[in-house]
Amino acid sequence: MTIDTPAPKTTPRKKKLPLKQRYSLLTRDLDWDPSYVDKQELFPYTSYEGIKVHDWNGWEDPFRLTVDAYYKYQAEKDKRLYAVLDGFAQSQGHLTLSEASYLNSLKLFIQGVTPLEYAAHRHFAYLARYLEGPAPRFAALCQSVDELRHCQTQIHTISNYNKYYGGFHSWTKQKDRVWYLSVPKSFFDDAMTAGPFEFLIAISFSFEYLLTNLLFVPFMSGASFNGDMPTMSFGFSAQSDESRHMTLGLEAIKFLLEQDEANVPIIQGWIDKWFWRAYRVAALVAAMMDYMLPREVMSWKEAFELYFEEQMMGGLFPDLEFYGIKPPRHVDLAIAEKDHLSHQAYKILHNFSFAAAFTTHTPTDEKMAWLSEQYPDTFDEHYRATWEKHQKIEAEGGRVFVQGLPQLCQVCQIPMAFTEPDDPERISFRHSEYRGETFHTCSDGCQWIFDREPEKYVQAWLPVHQIYQGNCGGPSVPEVLDWYGIQPGDNGEYHGSLDDLAWQQWHSDDKTKHDDGKEA
Ligand code: FE
Ligand code: ZN
């Protein structure tokens, strides 16, 4: 018995297709129309927000990235970053920082920002499944992988400091529990519980495009100015991803605006909401820039004028006017606040750092001179006297912490410490009624957001309310701190803290050695 076996055909190796064609095969032609499931069933989330998309192929791919090119490029960047990390760890690079107090800004970063990277990873993975067009789905997939990498490289970079300094050890637990971390967490939770298009406008546009230079650049330049090479390196490594993410944000908004005129008012509402939400999170960054960096980069005000007022208000919004999009509602309030924001935000951190996983200190004379120079219209008039009072109390051995629990804004969750736009001596309170209850917000911006979706914000997990309800370890401060996972040396005043003492010890050893050498 014989079986006819055809001789195996040898096919000549095909030439590689041009990138553009390969990219289109990857993102478009691999897509198919469902035959046995209804489209609505396959993509259940792209219609309920009211956004109308007529042609998903209208989505331009600004970066024609393929999976193999993507991984090759990212691996190169990782190799470079990990070489820096190894070198820094082996040479005890942490001792060459400007001062140990610099690390407080990095504590804020790993506790407050790194968890957002992970949340972004999760939600872009969700968009990679649920967006209807293949091109945006692929863009979301890449961003999801980017965000996971950001989270991982940040953990690896910052873990080096965890060996020597307080405040770095329990951030995954703390992001769900500690009062100031509920500010960034609630911001992202708000976005993740919105629909897919609102998420894109919230995160890709408002957060990554509108405010990215105010949110991330200060940390990275702060790192470089203060001798933190590893953080600077992960910043660089993330930067090329960031430009891709920003482009996704801009592409998303233009695509949605071009698809249907009915999308314009919906998107305007999201821009209005998410500008203010993201701007309020930036209050933490403002405090960090002006008060927490031993060597300053630029003031919050200067950065706000350059990156927001000039670049966004001057460049982007005039472009978007073509589509019928106006600058964000309440943007005038943000501009009016720029001379006050950092001072008011840092005062909160300074008042309550006994319950935080970082330390604070009263600005020195030198720092106050810099602040007067940066804020000639406000610092001396409204803020200097308070700090001088603190200095006096501390010179006599005291330190003021506010022991009561502050009232929080129902939307941004920041303690009520911002002032009226026309009166910097009066705390701004707004009240709204919903189902017979009163809810408090910090500003016209937050009140407007609350009134637009009260059923969402009445559910807010407000740290202070949770303490009063007995959900945070117990009624006393030590019980709450224990539940927060705060260990001795993490919190309170910087001067005399474990970080400060260790730093002085390490550097006095250096000094003695040098002096001995000279004398010998
Ligand atoms: Fe990221
Ligand atoms: Zn608020």
Coordinates of C-alpha atoms and ligand atoms in Angstrom, one line a residue:
M1 CA 0.0 0.0 0.0
T2 CA 1.3 3.3 -0.9
I3 CA 0.2 6.6 0.3
D4 CA 0.7 9.5 -2.0
T5 CA 2.4 12.1 0.1
P6 CA 2.9 15.4 -1.7
A7 CA 6.4 16.7 -1.4
P8 CA 6.6 19.5 1.0
K9 CA 6.5 22.8 -0.8
T10 CA 9.3 25.1 0.0
T11 CA 8.0 28.7 0.1
P12 CA 10.5 31.4 -0.5
R13 CA 10.9 33.6 2.6
K14 CA 8.6 36.6 2.2
K15 CA 10.1 40.1 2.3
K16 CA 9.1 42.0 5.4
L17 CA 6.2 44.3 4.7
P18 CA 6.7 48.1 5.1
L19 CA 5.9 49.3 8.7
K20 CA 2.7 51.1 7.7
Q21 CA 1.3 47.9 6.1
R22 CA 2.4 45.7 8.9
Y23 CA 0.8 48.1 11.4
S24 CA -2.5 48.1 9.6
L25 CA -2.5 44.3 9.4
L26 CA -1.8 44.2 13.1
T27 CA -4.4 46.7 14.2
R28 CA -7.1 46.6 11.6
D29 CA -7.2 43.6 9.5
L30 CA -6.9 41.2 12.4
D31 CA -10.3 42.5 13.6
W32 CA -13.4 40.7 12.6
D33 CA -17.2 41.3 12.7
P34 CA -18.9 39.0 15.2
S35 CA -21.1 36.5 13.5
Y36 CA -22.9 34.7 16.4
V37 CA -22.9 37.5 19.1
D38 CA -24.6 40.8 18.9
K39 CA -22.1 43.7 18.6
Q40 CA -23.9 45.4 21.5
E41 CA -23.3 42.3 23.6
L42 CA -19.6 42.2 22.7
F43 CA -19.1 45.9 23.4
P44 CA -21.7 46.7 26.1
Y45 CA -20.0 49.9 27.4
T46 CA -19.5 52.1 24.4
S47 CA -23.1 53.4 24.0
Y48 CA -24.5 54.3 27.4
E49 CA -22.6 57.5 27.9
G50 CA -24.4 59.0 24.9
I51 CA -21.2 59.3 22.8
K52 CA -21.9 58.6 19.1
V53 CA -19.1 56.9 17.0
H54 CA -20.0 56.4 13.3
D55 CA -16.7 55.2 12.0
W56 CA -14.1 53.6 14.3
N57 CA -11.6 53.6 11.4
G58 CA -11.5 57.4 11.6
W59 CA -9.1 56.8 14.5
E60 CA -5.6 57.8 13.4
D61 CA -2.7 55.9 14.8
P62 CA -0.1 58.6 15.5
F63 CA 2.5 56.0 16.6
R64 CA 2.8 53.0 14.3
L65 CA 4.1 50.7 17.0
T66 CA 4.2 46.9 16.6
V67 CA 4.4 44.5 19.5
D68 CA 7.9 43.3 18.6
A69 CA 9.3 46.8 18.2
Y70 CA 7.5 47.9 21.4
Y71 CA 9.1 45.2 23.6
K72 CA 12.5 45.6 22.0
Y73 CA 12.5 49.3 22.7
Q74 CA 11.2 49.0 26.3
A75 CA 13.8 46.3 27.1
E76 CA 16.6 48.6 26.0
K77 CA 15.2 51.3 28.3
D78 CA 14.9 48.9 31.2
K79 CA 18.5 47.8 30.7
R80 CA 19.7 51.3 31.0
L81 CA 17.6 52.1 34.1
Y82 CA 18.7 49.0 36.0
A83 CA 22.3 49.8 35.3
V84 CA 21.8 53.1 37.0
L85 CA 20.0 51.5 39.9
D86 CA 22.8 49.0 40.5
G87 CA 25.5 51.6 40.3
F88 CA 23.6 53.9 42.7
A89 CA 22.9 51.1 45.2
Q90 CA 26.5 49.8 45.1
S91 CA 28.1 53.2 45.7
Q92 CA 25.7 54.2 48.5
G93 CA 24.4 56.9 46.2
H94 CA 21.7 57.9 48.7
L95 CA 24.3 59.7 50.8
T96 CA 24.9 62.2 48.0
L97 CA 21.3 63.4 48.0
S98 CA 20.9 67.1 48.8
E99 CA 19.4 66.2 52.2
A100 CA 17.3 63.4 53.6
S101 CA 14.3 65.7 53.8
Y102 CA 14.2 65.6 50.0
L103 CA 13.0 62.0 50.3
N104 CA 9.6 63.3 51.7
S105 CA 8.7 64.2 48.2
L106 CA 9.6 60.7 47.0
K107 CA 7.5 59.2 49.8
L108 CA 4.6 61.2 48.5
F109 CA 5.3 59.9 45.1
I110 CA 5.4 56.2 45.9
Q111 CA 2.4 56.4 48.2
G112 CA 0.3 58.7 46.0
V113 CA 1.4 58.3 42.4
T114 CA 2.7 54.8 42.0
P115 CA -0.7 53.3 42.9
L116 CA -2.2 55.4 40.2
E117 CA 0.1 53.9 37.7
Y118 CA -1.1 50.5 38.7
A119 CA -4.7 51.6 38.5
A120 CA -4.1 53.0 35.0
H121 CA -2.6 49.7 34.0
R122 CA -5.8 47.9 35.1
H123 CA -8.1 50.3 33.5
F124 CA -6.3 50.5 30.1
A125 CA -6.4 46.7 30.1
Y126 CA -10.2 47.0 30.4
L127 CA -10.3 49.5 27.6
A128 CA -8.1 47.2 25.5
R129 CA -11.0 44.8 25.7
Y130 CA -14.0 47.0 25.6
L131 CA -13.3 49.8 23.1
E132 CA -15.0 49.0 19.9
G133 CA -12.3 50.1 17.4
P134 CA -9.3 47.9 16.9
A135 CA -6.8 50.8 16.7
P136 CA -7.8 52.5 20.0
R137 CA -8.0 49.0 21.5
F138 CA -4.3 48.4 20.6
A139 CA -3.3 51.8 21.8
A140 CA -5.0 51.0 25.1
L141 CA -3.2 47.7 25.3
C142 CA 0.2 49.3 24.9
Q143 CA -0.6 51.9 27.5
S144 CA -1.7 49.2 29.9
V145 CA 1.6 47.5 29.6
D146 CA 3.4 50.8 29.9
E147 CA 1.6 51.6 33.1
L148 CA 2.5 48.3 34.6
R149 CA 6.1 48.9 33.7
H150 CA 6.0 52.4 35.3
C151 CA 4.6 50.9 38.5
Q152 CA 7.3 48.2 38.6
T153 CA 10.3 50.5 37.7
Q154 CA 9.1 52.9 40.4
I155 CA 8.9 50.2 43.0
H156 CA 12.4 48.9 42.1
T157 CA 13.9 52.4 42.0
I158 CA 12.5 53.6 45.3
S159 CA 13.0 50.3 47.1
N160 CA 16.6 51.2 47.5
Y161 CA 15.7 54.0 49.9
N162 CA 13.4 51.8 51.9
K163 CA 16.6 50.1 53.3
Y164 CA 17.7 53.3 55.0
Y165 CA 14.7 55.7 55.5
G166 CA 11.3 55.7 57.0
G167 CA 8.0 56.1 55.1
F168 CA 8.6 53.7 52.2
H169 CA 7.5 50.4 53.6
S170 CA 3.7 50.1 53.6
W171 CA 2.5 52.3 50.7
T172 CA 0.3 49.6 49.2
K173 CA -1.7 49.4 52.4
Q174 CA -1.6 53.1 53.0
K175 CA -3.0 54.2 49.6
D176 CA -6.3 52.6 50.7
R177 CA -6.3 54.0 54.2
V178 CA -4.4 57.2 54.9
W179 CA -6.2 60.5 54.7
Y180 CA -4.0 62.5 52.2
L181 CA -3.7 59.5 49.9
S182 CA -7.5 59.3 49.5
V183 CA -7.0 62.5 47.4
P184 CA -5.3 60.8 44.5
K185 CA -7.0 57.5 45.1
S186 CA -10.5 58.9 45.0
F187 CA -9.6 60.9 41.9
F188 CA -8.7 57.7 40.0
D189 CA -11.5 55.7 41.5
D190 CA -13.9 58.3 40.2
A191 CA -12.4 57.9 36.7
M192 CA -12.4 54.1 36.8
T193 CA -16.1 54.0 37.8
A194 CA -17.0 56.2 34.8
G195 CA -17.6 54.9 31.3
P196 CA -14.8 54.2 28.9
F197 CA -15.0 57.6 27.0
E198 CA -15.2 59.6 30.2
F199 CA -12.1 57.7 31.5
L200 CA -10.3 58.6 28.3
I201 CA -11.1 62.3 28.7
A202 CA -10.4 62.2 32.5
I203 CA -7.0 60.3 32.3
S204 CA -5.6 60.5 28.8
F205 CA -6.7 64.0 28.1
S206 CA -7.2 66.0 31.4
F207 CA -4.6 64.2 33.5
E208 CA -2.0 63.2 31.0
Y209 CA -2.3 65.9 28.4
L210 CA -3.5 69.0 30.2
L211 CA -1.6 68.7 33.4
T212 CA 1.1 66.2 32.9
N213 CA 3.9 68.8 33.0
L214 CA 2.5 70.0 36.3
L215 CA 2.1 66.6 37.8
F216 CA 5.2 64.6 36.8
V217 CA 7.9 67.0 35.6
P218 CA 8.2 68.7 39.1
F219 CA 9.0 65.3 40.7
M220 CA 11.5 64.4 38.0
S221 CA 13.3 67.7 37.9
G222 CA 13.1 67.8 41.7
A223 CA 14.9 64.5 41.7
S224 CA 17.6 65.7 39.3
F225 CA 18.2 68.9 41.3
N226 CA 18.5 67.0 44.5
G227 CA 20.9 64.2 43.5
D228 CA 18.4 61.5 43.0
M229 CA 19.8 59.8 39.9
P230 CA 17.6 56.7 40.0
T231 CA 14.3 58.7 40.1
M232 CA 15.5 60.9 37.3
S233 CA 16.3 57.8 35.3
F234 CA 12.9 56.2 35.7
G235 CA 11.5 59.6 34.8
F236 CA 13.4 59.5 31.5
S237 CA 12.5 55.9 30.9
A238 CA 8.8 56.8 31.3
Q239 CA 9.0 60.0 29.3
S240 CA 8.9 58.4 25.9
D241 CA 5.8 56.5 26.9
E242 CA 4.3 59.6 28.3
S243 CA 4.5 61.4 24.9
R244 CA 2.7 58.4 23.4
H245 CA 0.0 58.7 26.2
M246 CA -0.4 62.4 25.6
T247 CA -0.9 61.8 22.0
L248 CA -3.5 59.2 22.7
G249 CA -5.3 61.8 24.9
L250 CA -5.3 64.4 22.1
E251 CA -6.2 61.8 19.5
A252 CA -9.1 60.5 21.6
I253 CA -10.6 64.0 22.1
K254 CA -10.3 65.0 18.5
F255 CA -11.7 61.7 17.2
L256 CA -14.7 61.9 19.5
L257 CA -15.3 65.6 18.6
E258 CA -15.1 64.8 14.9
Q259 CA -17.5 61.8 15.0
D260 CA -20.7 63.6 15.9
E261 CA -21.7 67.1 17.0
A262 CA -23.8 65.6 19.8
N263 CA -20.6 64.5 21.4
V264 CA -19.4 68.1 21.9
P265 CA -21.5 69.1 25.0
I266 CA -20.8 65.7 26.7
I267 CA -17.1 66.1 26.2
Q268 CA -17.2 69.7 27.4
G269 CA -18.8 68.6 30.6
W270 CA -16.1 66.0 31.1
I271 CA -13.3 68.5 30.5
D272 CA -15.0 70.9 33.0
K273 CA -15.2 68.2 35.6
W274 CA -11.8 66.5 35.1
F275 CA -9.8 69.7 34.8
W276 CA -10.9 70.7 38.2
R277 CA -10.5 67.1 39.7
A278 CA -6.9 66.8 38.3
Y279 CA -6.1 70.4 39.3
R280 CA -7.1 69.7 42.9
V281 CA -4.8 66.6 43.0
A282 CA -2.1 68.9 41.8
A283 CA -2.3 70.8 45.2
L284 CA -0.1 68.1 46.7
V285 CA 2.4 68.7 43.9
A286 CA 2.3 72.5 44.5
A287 CA 3.1 72.0 48.2
M288 CA 5.9 69.6 47.3
M289 CA 7.5 72.0 44.8
D290 CA 7.5 75.1 47.0
Y291 CA 8.2 73.6 50.4
M292 CA 9.6 70.0 50.3
L293 CA 12.5 70.3 47.9
P294 CA 15.8 71.4 49.6
R295 CA 16.9 72.6 46.2
E296 CA 14.0 74.2 44.4
V297 CA 13.3 73.7 40.7
M298 CA 10.9 76.5 40.0
S299 CA 7.9 77.7 42.0
W300 CA 4.4 76.2 41.5
K301 CA 3.3 79.6 40.2
E302 CA 6.0 79.7 37.6
A303 CA 5.3 76.2 36.4
F304 CA 1.6 76.9 36.3
E305 CA 2.1 80.0 34.2
L306 CA 4.5 78.3 31.8
Y307 CA 3.0 74.8 31.4
F308 CA -0.7 75.6 31.9
E309 CA -1.5 79.2 31.1
E310 CA 1.0 79.6 28.2
Q311 CA 1.0 76.2 26.7
M312 CA -2.6 74.9 27.3
M313 CA -4.6 78.1 27.5
G314 CA -2.5 79.8 24.9
G315 CA -2.0 76.9 22.5
L316 CA -4.3 74.0 22.9
F317 CA -7.7 75.6 23.7
P318 CA -7.6 78.1 20.8
D319 CA -7.2 75.0 18.6
L320 CA -10.1 73.1 20.2
E321 CA -12.3 76.1 19.7
F322 CA -12.7 75.0 16.1
Y323 CA -14.6 72.0 17.5
G324 CA -16.8 74.2 19.7
I325 CA -14.8 73.3 22.9
K326 CA -14.3 76.1 25.4
P327 CA -11.6 76.3 28.1
P328 CA -12.5 74.4 31.3
R329 CA -15.1 75.9 33.6
H330 CA -13.5 77.4 36.7
V331 CA -10.1 77.8 35.1
D332 CA -10.2 81.4 36.2
L333 CA -10.4 80.2 39.8
A334 CA -7.3 78.0 39.3
I335 CA -5.5 81.0 37.9
A336 CA -6.6 83.2 40.7
E337 CA -5.4 80.6 43.2
K338 CA -1.8 80.3 41.9
D339 CA -0.4 82.7 44.4
H340 CA -2.0 80.9 47.3
L341 CA -2.3 77.1 46.5
S342 CA 1.1 75.8 47.6
H343 CA 1.1 77.8 50.9
Q344 CA -2.3 76.6 51.9
A345 CA -1.7 73.0 50.8
Y346 CA 1.6 72.7 52.6
K347 CA 0.1 74.2 55.8
I348 CA -2.3 71.2 55.8
L349 CA 0.6 68.7 55.5
H350 CA 2.6 70.6 58.2
N351 CA -0.4 70.6 60.6
F352 CA -1.2 66.9 60.2
S353 CA 2.1 65.2 59.4
F354 CA 1.9 63.5 62.8
A355 CA -0.6 61.2 61.0
A356 CA 1.3 60.9 57.8
A357 CA 4.0 58.6 56.4
F358 CA 6.3 61.5 55.8
T359 CA 7.7 64.4 57.9
T360 CA 7.4 68.1 57.5
H361 CA 9.3 71.1 58.8
T362 CA 8.8 74.8 59.1
P363 CA 10.5 76.7 56.2
T364 CA 13.9 78.2 57.1
D365 CA 14.7 81.9 56.8
E366 CA 16.4 81.1 53.5
K367 CA 13.4 79.2 52.1
M368 CA 11.1 82.1 53.2
A369 CA 13.3 84.6 51.4
W370 CA 12.9 82.4 48.2
L371 CA 9.2 82.2 48.8
S372 CA 8.9 86.0 49.2
E373 CA 10.8 86.4 45.9
Q374 CA 8.6 83.9 44.1
Y375 CA 5.4 85.2 45.6
P376 CA 5.9 88.9 46.0
D377 CA 2.2 89.7 46.1
T378 CA 1.1 87.1 48.7
F379 CA 3.8 85.4 50.8
D380 CA 4.9 88.2 53.1
E381 CA 1.4 89.6 53.5
H382 CA -0.5 86.3 54.2
Y383 CA 1.8 83.5 55.0
R384 CA 5.1 84.6 56.5
A385 CA 3.8 85.6 59.9
T386 CA 2.4 82.1 60.5
W387 CA 5.7 80.4 59.7
E388 CA 7.6 82.9 61.9
K389 CA 5.3 82.0 64.7
H390 CA 6.1 78.3 64.2
Q391 CA 9.8 79.1 64.1
K392 CA 9.5 80.9 67.5
I393 CA 7.6 78.0 69.1
E394 CA 10.1 75.5 67.8
A395 CA 13.1 77.6 69.0
E396 CA 11.5 77.2 72.5
G397 CA 11.3 73.4 72.0
G398 CA 7.7 73.1 70.9
R399 CA 6.0 72.0 67.7
V400 CA 2.4 72.6 66.8
F401 CA 0.3 69.9 65.3
V402 CA -3.4 70.3 64.9
Q403 CA -5.0 67.5 67.0
G404 CA -8.6 67.8 65.8
L405 CA -9.8 66.1 62.7
P406 CA -10.4 68.5 59.7
Q407 CA -13.6 68.7 57.7
L408 CA -13.0 67.3 54.2
C409 CA -14.3 68.3 50.8
Q410 CA -16.8 65.8 49.7
V411 CA -15.3 65.8 46.2
C412 CA -11.6 66.3 46.3
Q413 CA -11.3 65.1 49.9
I414 CA -8.7 67.7 50.8
P415 CA -9.2 69.3 54.2
M416 CA -11.1 72.6 54.0
A417 CA -8.2 75.1 53.9
F418 CA -8.5 76.9 50.7
T419 CA -9.7 80.4 50.8
E420 CA -12.3 82.5 49.0
P421 CA -11.0 83.8 45.6
D422 CA -11.6 87.4 46.7
D423 CA -10.6 87.0 50.3
P424 CA -7.5 85.1 51.2
E425 CA -8.3 85.3 54.9
R426 CA -11.6 83.5 54.7
I427 CA -11.9 79.7 54.3
S428 CA -14.1 78.8 51.4
F429 CA -17.0 76.5 52.2
R430 CA -19.8 75.4 49.8
H431 CA -22.9 73.5 50.9
S432 CA -25.2 71.4 48.8
E433 CA -28.4 69.5 49.8
Y434 CA -29.0 66.1 48.6
R435 CA -31.8 63.7 49.8
G436 CA -32.2 65.9 52.9
E437 CA -28.6 65.8 53.9
T438 CA -26.0 68.6 53.7
F439 CA -22.7 68.0 51.9
H440 CA -19.6 70.3 52.0
T441 CA -17.2 71.2 49.3
C442 CA -14.1 73.4 49.2
S443 CA -14.7 75.5 46.1
D444 CA -17.1 76.4 43.3
G445 CA -15.3 73.8 41.2
C446 CA -15.9 70.9 43.6
Q447 CA -19.4 72.0 44.4
W448 CA -20.3 72.1 40.7
I449 CA -18.9 68.5 40.3
F450 CA -20.9 67.4 43.3
D451 CA -24.2 68.9 42.1
R452 CA -23.7 67.4 38.7
E453 CA -23.6 63.8 40.0
P454 CA -24.6 63.9 43.7
E455 CA -25.5 60.2 43.7
K456 CA -21.9 59.4 43.0
Y457 CA -20.2 61.7 45.5
V458 CA -22.4 60.9 48.5
Q459 CA -20.7 57.5 48.4
A460 CA -17.2 59.0 48.9
W461 CA -15.0 57.1 51.5
L462 CA -14.0 60.2 53.5
P463 CA -11.1 59.3 55.8
V464 CA -12.2 61.6 58.6
H465 CA -15.8 60.2 58.6
Q466 CA -14.4 56.7 58.6
I467 CA -12.4 57.4 61.7
Y468 CA -15.5 58.8 63.4
Q469 CA -17.5 55.8 62.4
G470 CA -14.9 53.5 64.0
N471 CA -13.6 51.9 60.8
C472 CA -10.0 52.9 61.2
G473 CA -8.5 50.9 64.0
G474 CA -10.1 52.7 67.0
P475 CA -10.9 56.2 68.4
S476 CA -7.4 57.3 69.5
V477 CA -4.5 58.6 67.4
P478 CA -2.2 55.7 68.2
E479 CA -4.8 53.2 67.1
V480 CA -5.4 55.0 63.9
L481 CA -1.7 55.3 63.2
D482 CA -1.3 51.6 63.9
W483 CA -4.1 50.9 61.4
Y484 CA -2.4 53.2 58.9
G485 CA 0.8 51.1 59.2
I486 CA 2.8 54.0 60.4
Q487 CA 6.0 53.1 62.2
P488 CA 8.2 55.1 64.5
G489 CA 10.3 57.5 62.4
D490 CA 7.8 57.7 59.5
N491 CA 5.7 60.7 60.7
G492 CA 5.8 64.1 62.5
E493 CA 8.6 66.7 62.4
Y494 CA 11.6 66.2 60.2
H495 CA 14.1 67.8 62.6
G496 CA 15.1 65.2 65.1
S497 CA 13.4 62.4 63.2
L498 CA 15.1 59.1 62.6
D499 CA 15.9 60.1 59.0
D500 CA 17.4 63.3 60.1
L501 CA 19.4 61.7 62.9
A502 CA 20.7 59.0 60.7
W503 CA 21.6 61.5 58.0
Q504 CA 23.6 63.7 60.4
Q505 CA 25.3 60.6 61.8
W506 CA 26.4 59.4 58.4
H507 CA 27.6 62.8 57.3
S508 CA 29.4 63.6 60.6
D509 CA 31.3 60.3 60.1
D510 CA 32.4 61.6 56.7
K511 CA 33.4 64.9 58.2
T512 CA 35.5 63.4 61.0
K513 CA 37.3 61.2 58.5
H514 CA 38.1 64.2 56.3
D515 CA 39.2 66.3 59.2
D516 CA 41.4 63.5 60.6
G517 CA 42.9 63.2 57.1
K518 CA 43.7 66.9 57.0
E519 CA 45.3 66.9 60.5
A520 CA 47.4 63.8 60.0
Ligands
FE1 FE 2.4 56.0 33.8
ZN2 ZN -12.7 70.1 46.9

